[in-house]
mmCIF file of C-alpha atoms and ligand atoms in Angstrom:
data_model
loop_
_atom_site.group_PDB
_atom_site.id
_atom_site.type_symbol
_atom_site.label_atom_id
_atom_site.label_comp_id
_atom_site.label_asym_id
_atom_site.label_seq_id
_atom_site.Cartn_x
_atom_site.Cartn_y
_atom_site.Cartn_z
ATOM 1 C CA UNK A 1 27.503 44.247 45.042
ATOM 2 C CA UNK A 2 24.616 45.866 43.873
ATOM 3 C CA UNK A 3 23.146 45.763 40.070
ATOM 4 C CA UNK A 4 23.088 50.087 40.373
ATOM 5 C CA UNK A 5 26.704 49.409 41.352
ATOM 6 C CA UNK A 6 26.903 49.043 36.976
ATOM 7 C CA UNK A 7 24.420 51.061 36.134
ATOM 8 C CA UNK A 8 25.265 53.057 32.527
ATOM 9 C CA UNK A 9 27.659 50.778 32.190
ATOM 10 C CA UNK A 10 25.775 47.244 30.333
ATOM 11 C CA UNK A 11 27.789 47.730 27.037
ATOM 12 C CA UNK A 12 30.857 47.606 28.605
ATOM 13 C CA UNK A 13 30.000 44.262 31.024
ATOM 14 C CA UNK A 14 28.626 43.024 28.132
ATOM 15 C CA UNK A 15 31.645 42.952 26.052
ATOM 16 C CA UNK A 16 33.326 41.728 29.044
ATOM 17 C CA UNK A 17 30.783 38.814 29.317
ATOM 18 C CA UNK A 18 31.045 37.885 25.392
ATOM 19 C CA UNK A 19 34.629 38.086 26.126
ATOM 20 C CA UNK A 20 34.739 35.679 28.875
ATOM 21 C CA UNK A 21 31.473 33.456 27.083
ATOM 22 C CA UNK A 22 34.179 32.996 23.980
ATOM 23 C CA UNK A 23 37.123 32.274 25.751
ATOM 24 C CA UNK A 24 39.128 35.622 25.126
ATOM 25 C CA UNK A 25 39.994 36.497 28.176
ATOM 26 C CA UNK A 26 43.601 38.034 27.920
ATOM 27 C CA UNK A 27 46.706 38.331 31.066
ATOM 28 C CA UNK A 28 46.403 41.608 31.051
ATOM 29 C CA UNK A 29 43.968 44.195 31.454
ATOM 30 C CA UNK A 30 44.426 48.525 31.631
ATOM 31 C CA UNK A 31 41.020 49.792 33.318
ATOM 32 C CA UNK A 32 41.276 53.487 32.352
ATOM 33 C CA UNK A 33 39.164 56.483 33.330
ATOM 34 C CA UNK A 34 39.160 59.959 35.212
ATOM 35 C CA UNK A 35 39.231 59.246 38.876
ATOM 36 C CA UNK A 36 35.697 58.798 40.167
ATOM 37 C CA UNK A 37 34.446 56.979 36.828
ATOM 38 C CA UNK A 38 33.792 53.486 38.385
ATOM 39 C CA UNK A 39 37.073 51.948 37.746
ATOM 40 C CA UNK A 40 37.268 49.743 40.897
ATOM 41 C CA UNK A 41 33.665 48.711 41.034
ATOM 42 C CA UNK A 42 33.927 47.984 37.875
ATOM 43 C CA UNK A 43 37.008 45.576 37.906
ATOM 44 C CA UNK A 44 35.389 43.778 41.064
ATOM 45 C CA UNK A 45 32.842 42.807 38.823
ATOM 46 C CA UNK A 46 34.856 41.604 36.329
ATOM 47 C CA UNK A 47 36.438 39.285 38.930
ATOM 48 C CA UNK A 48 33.465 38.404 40.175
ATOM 49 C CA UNK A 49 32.273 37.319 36.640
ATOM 50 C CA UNK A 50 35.948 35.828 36.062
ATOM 51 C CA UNK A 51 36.125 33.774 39.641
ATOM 52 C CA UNK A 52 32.111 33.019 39.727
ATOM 53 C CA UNK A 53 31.498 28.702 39.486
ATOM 54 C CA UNK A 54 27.883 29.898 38.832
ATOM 55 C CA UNK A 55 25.979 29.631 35.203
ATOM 56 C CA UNK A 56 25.321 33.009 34.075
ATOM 57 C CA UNK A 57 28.005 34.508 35.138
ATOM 58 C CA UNK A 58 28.079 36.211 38.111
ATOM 59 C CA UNK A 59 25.274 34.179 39.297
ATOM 60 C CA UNK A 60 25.719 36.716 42.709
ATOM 61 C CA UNK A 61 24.493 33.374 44.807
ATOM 62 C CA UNK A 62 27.637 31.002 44.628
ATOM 63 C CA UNK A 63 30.526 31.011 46.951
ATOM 64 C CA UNK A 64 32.982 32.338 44.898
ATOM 65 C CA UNK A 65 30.714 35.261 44.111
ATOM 66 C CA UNK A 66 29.513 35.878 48.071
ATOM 67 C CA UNK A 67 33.442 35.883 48.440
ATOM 68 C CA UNK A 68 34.034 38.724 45.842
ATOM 69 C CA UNK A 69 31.018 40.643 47.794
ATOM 70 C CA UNK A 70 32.345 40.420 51.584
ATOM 71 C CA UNK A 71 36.172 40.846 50.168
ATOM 72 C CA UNK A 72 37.713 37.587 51.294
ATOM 73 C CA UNK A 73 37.941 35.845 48.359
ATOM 74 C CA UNK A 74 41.693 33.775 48.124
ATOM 75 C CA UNK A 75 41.960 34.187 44.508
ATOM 76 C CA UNK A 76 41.463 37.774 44.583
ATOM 77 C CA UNK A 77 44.554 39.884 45.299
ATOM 78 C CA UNK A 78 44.171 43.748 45.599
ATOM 79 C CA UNK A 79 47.337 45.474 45.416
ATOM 80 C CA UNK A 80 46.775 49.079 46.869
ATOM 81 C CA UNK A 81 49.213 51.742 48.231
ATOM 82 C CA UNK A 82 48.586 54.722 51.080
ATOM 83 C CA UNK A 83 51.488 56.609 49.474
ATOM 84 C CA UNK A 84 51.948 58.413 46.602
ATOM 85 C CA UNK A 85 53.272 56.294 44.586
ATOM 86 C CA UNK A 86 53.849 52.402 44.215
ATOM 87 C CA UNK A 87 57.380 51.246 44.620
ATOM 88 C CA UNK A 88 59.227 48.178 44.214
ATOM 89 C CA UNK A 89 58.896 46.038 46.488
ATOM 90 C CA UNK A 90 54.948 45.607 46.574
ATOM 91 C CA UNK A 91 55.379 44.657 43.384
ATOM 92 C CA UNK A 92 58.359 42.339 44.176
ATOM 93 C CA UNK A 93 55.451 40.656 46.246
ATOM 94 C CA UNK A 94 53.200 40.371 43.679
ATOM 95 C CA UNK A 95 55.417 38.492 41.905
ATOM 96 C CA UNK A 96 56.328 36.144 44.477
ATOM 97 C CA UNK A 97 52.592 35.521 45.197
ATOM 98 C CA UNK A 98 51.814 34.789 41.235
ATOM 99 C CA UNK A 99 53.767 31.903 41.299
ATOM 100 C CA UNK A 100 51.533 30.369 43.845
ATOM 101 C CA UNK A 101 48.357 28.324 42.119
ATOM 102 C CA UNK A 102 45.056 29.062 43.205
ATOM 103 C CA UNK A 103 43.563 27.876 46.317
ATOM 104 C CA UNK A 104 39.836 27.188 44.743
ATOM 105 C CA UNK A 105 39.377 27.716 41.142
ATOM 106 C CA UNK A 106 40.927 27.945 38.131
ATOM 107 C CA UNK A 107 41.706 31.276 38.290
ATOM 108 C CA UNK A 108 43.656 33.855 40.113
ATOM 109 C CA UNK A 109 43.164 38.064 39.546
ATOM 110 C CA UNK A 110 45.176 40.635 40.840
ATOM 111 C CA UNK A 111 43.749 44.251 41.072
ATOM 112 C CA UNK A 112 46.659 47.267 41.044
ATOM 113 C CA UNK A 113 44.816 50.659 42.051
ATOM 114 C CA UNK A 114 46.425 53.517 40.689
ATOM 115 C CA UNK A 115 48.325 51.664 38.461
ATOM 116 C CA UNK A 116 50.162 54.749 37.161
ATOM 117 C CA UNK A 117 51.528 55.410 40.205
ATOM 118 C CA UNK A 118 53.829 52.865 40.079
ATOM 119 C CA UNK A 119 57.322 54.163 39.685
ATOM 120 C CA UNK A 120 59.590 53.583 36.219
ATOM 121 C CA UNK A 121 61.541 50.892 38.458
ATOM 122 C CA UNK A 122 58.161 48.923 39.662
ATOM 123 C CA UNK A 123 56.958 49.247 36.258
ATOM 124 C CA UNK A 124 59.958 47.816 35.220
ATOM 125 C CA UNK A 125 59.728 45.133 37.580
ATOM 126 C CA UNK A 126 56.116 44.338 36.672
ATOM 127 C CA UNK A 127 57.227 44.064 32.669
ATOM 128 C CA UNK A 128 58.385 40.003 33.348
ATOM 129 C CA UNK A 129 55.097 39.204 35.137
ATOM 130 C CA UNK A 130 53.271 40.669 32.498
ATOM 131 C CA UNK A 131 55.062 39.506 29.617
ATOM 132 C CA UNK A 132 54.704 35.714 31.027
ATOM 133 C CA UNK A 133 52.108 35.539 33.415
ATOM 134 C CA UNK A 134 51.036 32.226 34.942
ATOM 135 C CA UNK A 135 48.099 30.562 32.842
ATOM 136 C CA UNK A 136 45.201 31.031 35.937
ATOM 137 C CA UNK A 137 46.745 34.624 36.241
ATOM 138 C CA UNK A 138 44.883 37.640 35.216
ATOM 139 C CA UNK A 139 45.940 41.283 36.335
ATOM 140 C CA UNK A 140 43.665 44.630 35.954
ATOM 141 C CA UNK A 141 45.856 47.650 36.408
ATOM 142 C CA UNK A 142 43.692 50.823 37.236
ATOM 143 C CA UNK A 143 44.776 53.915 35.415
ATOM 144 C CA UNK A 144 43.635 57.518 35.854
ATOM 145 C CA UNK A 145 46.097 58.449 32.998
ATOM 146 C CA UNK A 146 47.405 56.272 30.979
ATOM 147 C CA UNK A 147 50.619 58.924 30.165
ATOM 148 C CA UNK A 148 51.968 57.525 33.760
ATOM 149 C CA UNK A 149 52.038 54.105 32.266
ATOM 150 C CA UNK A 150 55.327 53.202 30.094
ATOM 151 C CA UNK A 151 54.327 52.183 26.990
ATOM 152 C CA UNK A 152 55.831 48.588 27.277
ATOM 153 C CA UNK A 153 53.281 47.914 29.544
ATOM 154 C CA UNK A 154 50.447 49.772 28.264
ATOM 155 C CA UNK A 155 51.200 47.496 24.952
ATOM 156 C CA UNK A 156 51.220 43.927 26.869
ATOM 157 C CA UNK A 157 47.669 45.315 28.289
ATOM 158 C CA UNK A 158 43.808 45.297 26.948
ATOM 159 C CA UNK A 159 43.044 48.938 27.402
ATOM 160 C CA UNK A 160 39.438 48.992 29.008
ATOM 161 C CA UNK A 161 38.253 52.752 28.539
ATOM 162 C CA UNK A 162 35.407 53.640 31.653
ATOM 163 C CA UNK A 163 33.103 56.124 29.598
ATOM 164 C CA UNK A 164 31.540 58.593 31.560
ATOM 165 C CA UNK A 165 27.634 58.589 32.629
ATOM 166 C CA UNK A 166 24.476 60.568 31.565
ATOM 167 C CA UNK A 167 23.586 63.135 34.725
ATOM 168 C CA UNK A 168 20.544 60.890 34.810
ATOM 169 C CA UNK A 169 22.588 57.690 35.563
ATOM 170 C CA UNK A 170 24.736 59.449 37.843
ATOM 171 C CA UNK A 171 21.795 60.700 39.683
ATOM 172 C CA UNK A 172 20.217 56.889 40.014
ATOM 173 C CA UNK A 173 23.695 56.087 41.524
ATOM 174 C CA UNK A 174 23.826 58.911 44.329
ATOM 175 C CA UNK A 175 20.456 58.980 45.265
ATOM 176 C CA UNK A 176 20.304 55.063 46.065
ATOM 177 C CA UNK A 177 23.803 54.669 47.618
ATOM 178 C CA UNK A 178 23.928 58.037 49.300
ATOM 179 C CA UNK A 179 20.144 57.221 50.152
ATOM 180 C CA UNK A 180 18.680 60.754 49.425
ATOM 181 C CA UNK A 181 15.856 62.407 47.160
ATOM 182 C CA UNK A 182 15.891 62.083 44.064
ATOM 183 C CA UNK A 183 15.990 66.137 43.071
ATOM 184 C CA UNK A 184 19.310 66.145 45.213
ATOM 185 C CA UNK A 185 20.823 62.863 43.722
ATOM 186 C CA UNK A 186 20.185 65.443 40.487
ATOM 187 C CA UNK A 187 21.778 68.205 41.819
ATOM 188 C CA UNK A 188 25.231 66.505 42.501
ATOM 189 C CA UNK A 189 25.011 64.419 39.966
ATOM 190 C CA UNK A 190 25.272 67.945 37.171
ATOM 191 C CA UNK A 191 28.352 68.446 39.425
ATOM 192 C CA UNK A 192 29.811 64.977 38.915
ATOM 193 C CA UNK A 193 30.623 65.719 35.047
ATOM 194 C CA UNK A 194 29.470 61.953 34.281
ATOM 195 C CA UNK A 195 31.792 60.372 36.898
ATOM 196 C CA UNK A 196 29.343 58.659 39.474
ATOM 197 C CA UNK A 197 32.351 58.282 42.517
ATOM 198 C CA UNK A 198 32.930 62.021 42.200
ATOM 199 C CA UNK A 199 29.341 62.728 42.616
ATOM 200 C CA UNK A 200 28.489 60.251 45.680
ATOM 201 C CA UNK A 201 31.817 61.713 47.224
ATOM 202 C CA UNK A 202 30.209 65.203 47.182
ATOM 203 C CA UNK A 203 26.916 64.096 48.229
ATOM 204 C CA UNK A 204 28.354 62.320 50.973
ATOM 205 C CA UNK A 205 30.639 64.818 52.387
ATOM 206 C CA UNK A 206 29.417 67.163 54.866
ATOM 207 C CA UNK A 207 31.825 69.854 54.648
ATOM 208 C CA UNK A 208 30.747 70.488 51.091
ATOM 209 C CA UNK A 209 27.451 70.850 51.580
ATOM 210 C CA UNK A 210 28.161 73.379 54.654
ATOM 211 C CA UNK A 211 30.263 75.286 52.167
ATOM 212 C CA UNK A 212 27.280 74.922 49.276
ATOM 213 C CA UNK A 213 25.212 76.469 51.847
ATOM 214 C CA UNK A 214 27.952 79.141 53.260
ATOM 215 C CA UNK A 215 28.903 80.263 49.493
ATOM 216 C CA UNK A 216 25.069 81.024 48.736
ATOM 217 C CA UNK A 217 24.403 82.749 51.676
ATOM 218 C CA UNK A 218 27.656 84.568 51.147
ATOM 219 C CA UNK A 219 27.290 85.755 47.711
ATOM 220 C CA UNK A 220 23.121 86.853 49.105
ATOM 221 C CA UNK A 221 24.681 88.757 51.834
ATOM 222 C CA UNK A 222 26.729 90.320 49.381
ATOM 223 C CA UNK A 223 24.352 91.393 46.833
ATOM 224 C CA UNK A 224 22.176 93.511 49.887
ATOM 225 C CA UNK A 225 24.672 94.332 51.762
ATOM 226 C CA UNK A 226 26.810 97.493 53.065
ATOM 227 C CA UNK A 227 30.798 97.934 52.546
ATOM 228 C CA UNK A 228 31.386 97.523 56.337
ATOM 229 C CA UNK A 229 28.892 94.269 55.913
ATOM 230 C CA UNK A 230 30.784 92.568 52.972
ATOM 231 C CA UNK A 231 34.206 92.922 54.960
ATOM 232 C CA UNK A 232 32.766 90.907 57.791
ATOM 233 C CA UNK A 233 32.514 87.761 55.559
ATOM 234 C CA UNK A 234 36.500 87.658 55.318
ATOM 235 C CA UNK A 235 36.526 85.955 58.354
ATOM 236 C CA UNK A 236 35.022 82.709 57.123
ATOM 237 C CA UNK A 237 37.580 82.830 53.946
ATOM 238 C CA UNK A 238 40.005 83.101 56.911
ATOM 239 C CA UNK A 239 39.057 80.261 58.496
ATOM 240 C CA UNK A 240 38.824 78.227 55.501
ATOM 241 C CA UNK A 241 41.620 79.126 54.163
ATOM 242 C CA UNK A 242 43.033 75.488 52.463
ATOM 243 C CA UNK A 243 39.401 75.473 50.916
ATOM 244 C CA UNK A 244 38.772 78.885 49.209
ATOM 245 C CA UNK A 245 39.383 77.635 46.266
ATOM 246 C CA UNK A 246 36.380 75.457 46.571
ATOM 247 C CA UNK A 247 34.145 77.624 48.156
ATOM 248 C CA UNK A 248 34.952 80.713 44.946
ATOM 249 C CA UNK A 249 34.126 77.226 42.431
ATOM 250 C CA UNK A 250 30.682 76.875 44.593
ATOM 251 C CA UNK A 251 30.202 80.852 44.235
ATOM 252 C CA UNK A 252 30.980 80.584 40.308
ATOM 253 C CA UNK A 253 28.155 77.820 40.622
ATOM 254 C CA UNK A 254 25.437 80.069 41.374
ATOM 255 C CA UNK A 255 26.685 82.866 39.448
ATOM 256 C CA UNK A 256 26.221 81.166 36.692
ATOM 257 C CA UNK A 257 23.192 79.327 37.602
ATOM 258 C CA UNK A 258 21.763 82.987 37.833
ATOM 259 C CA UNK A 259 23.188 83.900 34.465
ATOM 260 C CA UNK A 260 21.211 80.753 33.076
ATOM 261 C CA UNK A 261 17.957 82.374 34.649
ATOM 262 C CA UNK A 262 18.892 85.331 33.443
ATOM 263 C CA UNK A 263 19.952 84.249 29.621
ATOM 264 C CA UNK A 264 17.199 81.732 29.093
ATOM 265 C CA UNK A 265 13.590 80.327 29.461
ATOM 266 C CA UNK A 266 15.110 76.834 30.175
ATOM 267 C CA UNK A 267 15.475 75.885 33.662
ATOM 268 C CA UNK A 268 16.727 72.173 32.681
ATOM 269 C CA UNK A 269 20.007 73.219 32.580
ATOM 270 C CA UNK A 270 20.249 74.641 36.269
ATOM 271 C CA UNK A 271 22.566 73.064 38.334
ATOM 272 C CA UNK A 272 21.096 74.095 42.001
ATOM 273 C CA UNK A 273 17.488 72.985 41.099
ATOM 274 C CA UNK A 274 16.989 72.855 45.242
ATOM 275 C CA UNK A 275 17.814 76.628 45.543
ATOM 276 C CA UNK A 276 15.741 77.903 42.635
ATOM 277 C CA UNK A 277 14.421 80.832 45.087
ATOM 278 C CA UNK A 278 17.905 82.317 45.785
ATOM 279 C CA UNK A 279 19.051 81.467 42.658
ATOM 280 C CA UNK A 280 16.447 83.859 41.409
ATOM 281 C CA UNK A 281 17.113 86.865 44.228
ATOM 282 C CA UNK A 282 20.634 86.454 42.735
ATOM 283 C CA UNK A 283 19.543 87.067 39.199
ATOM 284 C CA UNK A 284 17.434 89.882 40.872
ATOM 285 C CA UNK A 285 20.128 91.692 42.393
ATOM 286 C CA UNK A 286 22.569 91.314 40.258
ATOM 287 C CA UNK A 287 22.664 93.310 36.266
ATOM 288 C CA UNK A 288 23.935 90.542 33.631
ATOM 289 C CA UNK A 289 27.096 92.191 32.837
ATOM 290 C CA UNK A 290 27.212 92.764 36.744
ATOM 291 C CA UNK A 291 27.575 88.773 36.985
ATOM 292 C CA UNK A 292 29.632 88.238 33.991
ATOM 293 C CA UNK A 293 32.168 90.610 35.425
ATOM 294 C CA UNK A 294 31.639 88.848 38.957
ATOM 295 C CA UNK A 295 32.566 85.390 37.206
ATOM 296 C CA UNK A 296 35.578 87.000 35.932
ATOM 297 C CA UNK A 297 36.957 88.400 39.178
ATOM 298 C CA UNK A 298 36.564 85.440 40.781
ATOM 299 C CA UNK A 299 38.292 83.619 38.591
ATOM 300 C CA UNK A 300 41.186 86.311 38.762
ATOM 301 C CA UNK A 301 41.086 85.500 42.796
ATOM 302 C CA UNK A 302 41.130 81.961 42.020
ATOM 303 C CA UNK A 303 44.435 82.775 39.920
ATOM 304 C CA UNK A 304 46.080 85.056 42.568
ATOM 305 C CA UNK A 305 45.857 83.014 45.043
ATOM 306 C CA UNK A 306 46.996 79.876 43.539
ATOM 307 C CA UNK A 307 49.667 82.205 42.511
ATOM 308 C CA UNK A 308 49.985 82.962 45.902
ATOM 309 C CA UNK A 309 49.084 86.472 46.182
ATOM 310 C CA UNK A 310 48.102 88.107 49.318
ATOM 311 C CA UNK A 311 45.312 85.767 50.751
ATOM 312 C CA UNK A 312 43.611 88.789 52.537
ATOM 313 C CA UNK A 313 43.896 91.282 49.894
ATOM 314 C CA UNK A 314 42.913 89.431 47.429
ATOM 315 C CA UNK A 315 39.486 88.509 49.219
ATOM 316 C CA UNK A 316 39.323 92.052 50.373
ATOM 317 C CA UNK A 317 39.434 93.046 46.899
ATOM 318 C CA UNK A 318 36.868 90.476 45.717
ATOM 319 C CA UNK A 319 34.004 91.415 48.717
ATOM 320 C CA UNK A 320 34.169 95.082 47.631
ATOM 321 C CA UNK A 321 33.710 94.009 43.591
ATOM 322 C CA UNK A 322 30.790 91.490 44.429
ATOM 323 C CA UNK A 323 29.494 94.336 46.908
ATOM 324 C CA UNK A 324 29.459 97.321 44.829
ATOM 325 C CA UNK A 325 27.823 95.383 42.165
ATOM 326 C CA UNK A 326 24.805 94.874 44.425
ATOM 327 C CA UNK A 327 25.029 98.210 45.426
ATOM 328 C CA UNK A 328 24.858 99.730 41.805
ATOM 329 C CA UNK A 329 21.543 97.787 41.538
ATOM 330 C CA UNK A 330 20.114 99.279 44.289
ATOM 331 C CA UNK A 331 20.999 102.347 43.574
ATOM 332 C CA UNK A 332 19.968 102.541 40.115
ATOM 333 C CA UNK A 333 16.505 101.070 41.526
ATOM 334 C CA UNK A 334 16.216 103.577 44.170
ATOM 335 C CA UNK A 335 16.583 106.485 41.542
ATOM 336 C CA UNK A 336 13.987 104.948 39.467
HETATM 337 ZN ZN1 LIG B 1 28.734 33.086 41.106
#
């Protein structure tokens, strides 16, 4: 683990480290925060500070702490579930494994991702453990909302609140992890809404930025195009069917990227930065009530079809709005 690994996040480690400096480190810890916000890297490095034999703690050189890096340290127990929710019997485990003292230290953490998605009957379960825990014992429960947790154990807990990161920070993040430029690390960073693992996951993925790149050339095609044209572009919301949702977010994106260019002289608060040039053929194309009303009819497809409205229709319907829009442009040009 990387120092950027924490990066926008020193007030928090330091309280941790004053904590752990003073000798008030509690049982039982609640890492909360929206998924994406850093919860897990950040409770690895709290273990890493809590299991490290170095002096300034994590020294990131002794072999506790190159344990905690490569994931193989004996003292470090990470509870996580590939179904929905966390029953039981995991937890059953846990508490037949928390008896046993540590192999090297003095300590012994346990790590529960998604912590809330344990059920009332593992929570249940947990209550003893966490009521009398073991003296080398300390558990972090992850939370993405804390309403899943029953409030006997939220009370036995520290709650640990993950703030959210400046775009800047975010950006930092992405662009050395994801290892790309900076001005994109920017770009999907203003998407992340301060939450660093949301933005690396969209910088990473592939698929989103083929439908970042499908949406704009959709919604280009649109603005100059004929009615026969526009109905051609159905097929790709036909063959992307369990992602339209998505790709009408992306085209709300640049919409309102456009209405930014449009509204005002400050281009800081552009999302798309890269695509400044189509951003600005959209604002061209398009009148500013044209793209307000846009906005709102995608977001009235977005509704139908979560409401589960004629997927074709609906789509249908949208293409011709977006289309005649353009079209009214042109034609008020070409009359000039
Ligand atoms: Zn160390």
């Amino acid at each position: 683990m990387n120092t950027f690994d924490i990066i926008g996040q020193s007030a928090l480690i330091n309280r941790l480290k004053i904590a752990l400096e003073s000798g008030r480190i509690v049982h039982s810890y609640i890492f909360a925060g929206l998924p994406g916000a850093g919860k897990r890297t950040l409770s690895n490095f709290f273990a890493k500070m809590l299991l490290c034999d170095g002096g300034s703690k994590p020294c990131n050189t002794c072999q506790s702490c190159s344990q905690v890096d490569s994931q193989n340290h004996p003292d470090l127990i990470r509870l996580t579930s590939q179904t929905k929710t966390i029953g039981v019997e995991p937890i059953r485990e846990l508490r037949a494994d928390i008896g046993i003292k540590p192999f090297q230290g003095s300590r012994k953490i346990y790590i529960i991702e998604k912590g809330d998605t344990m059920t009332p009957q593992a929570q249940n379960a947990f209550l003893k453990t966490l009521e009398e825990p073991p003296e080398y014992a300390v558990i972090i429960i992850l939370a993405d909302n804390l309403a899943g947790l029953l409030s006997t154990i939220v009370s036995r807990c520290q709650i640990i609140r993950i703030p959210g990161l400046s775009t800047r920070q975010v950006a930092e993040i992405i662009e050395r992890k994801a290892n790309i430029s900076s001005e994109m690390a920017l770009v999907f960073a203003r998407l992340s809404e301060g939450l660093p693992g949301k933005g690396l996951d969209l910088a990473l993925s592939q698929e989103y930025r083929e439908m970042r790149e499908e949406s704009l050339k959709i919604l280009e095609g649109l603005s100059k195009s004929s009615l026969v044209q526009a109905m051609g572009y159905i097929d790709y919301f036909l063959d992307n069917r369990d992602k339209a949702i998505e790709i009408l977010d992306l085209m709300e994106l640049w919409l309102r990227d456009a209405l930014v260019l449009k509204q005002s002289s400050c281009q800081d608060i552009i999302i798309n930065m890269d695509k400044l040039t189509y951003i600005k053929s959209l604002a061209n194309n398009f009148t500013l009530s044209h793209i307000q009303c846009i906005i709102e009819n995608i977001e009235d497809s977005k509704k139908m079809l979560m409401s589960h409205a004629n997927f074709h229709l609906a789509i249908e319907n949208l293409l011709m709005k977006i289309q005649g829009s353009g079209e009214y442009v042109r034609s008020s040009r070409s009359t000039v």
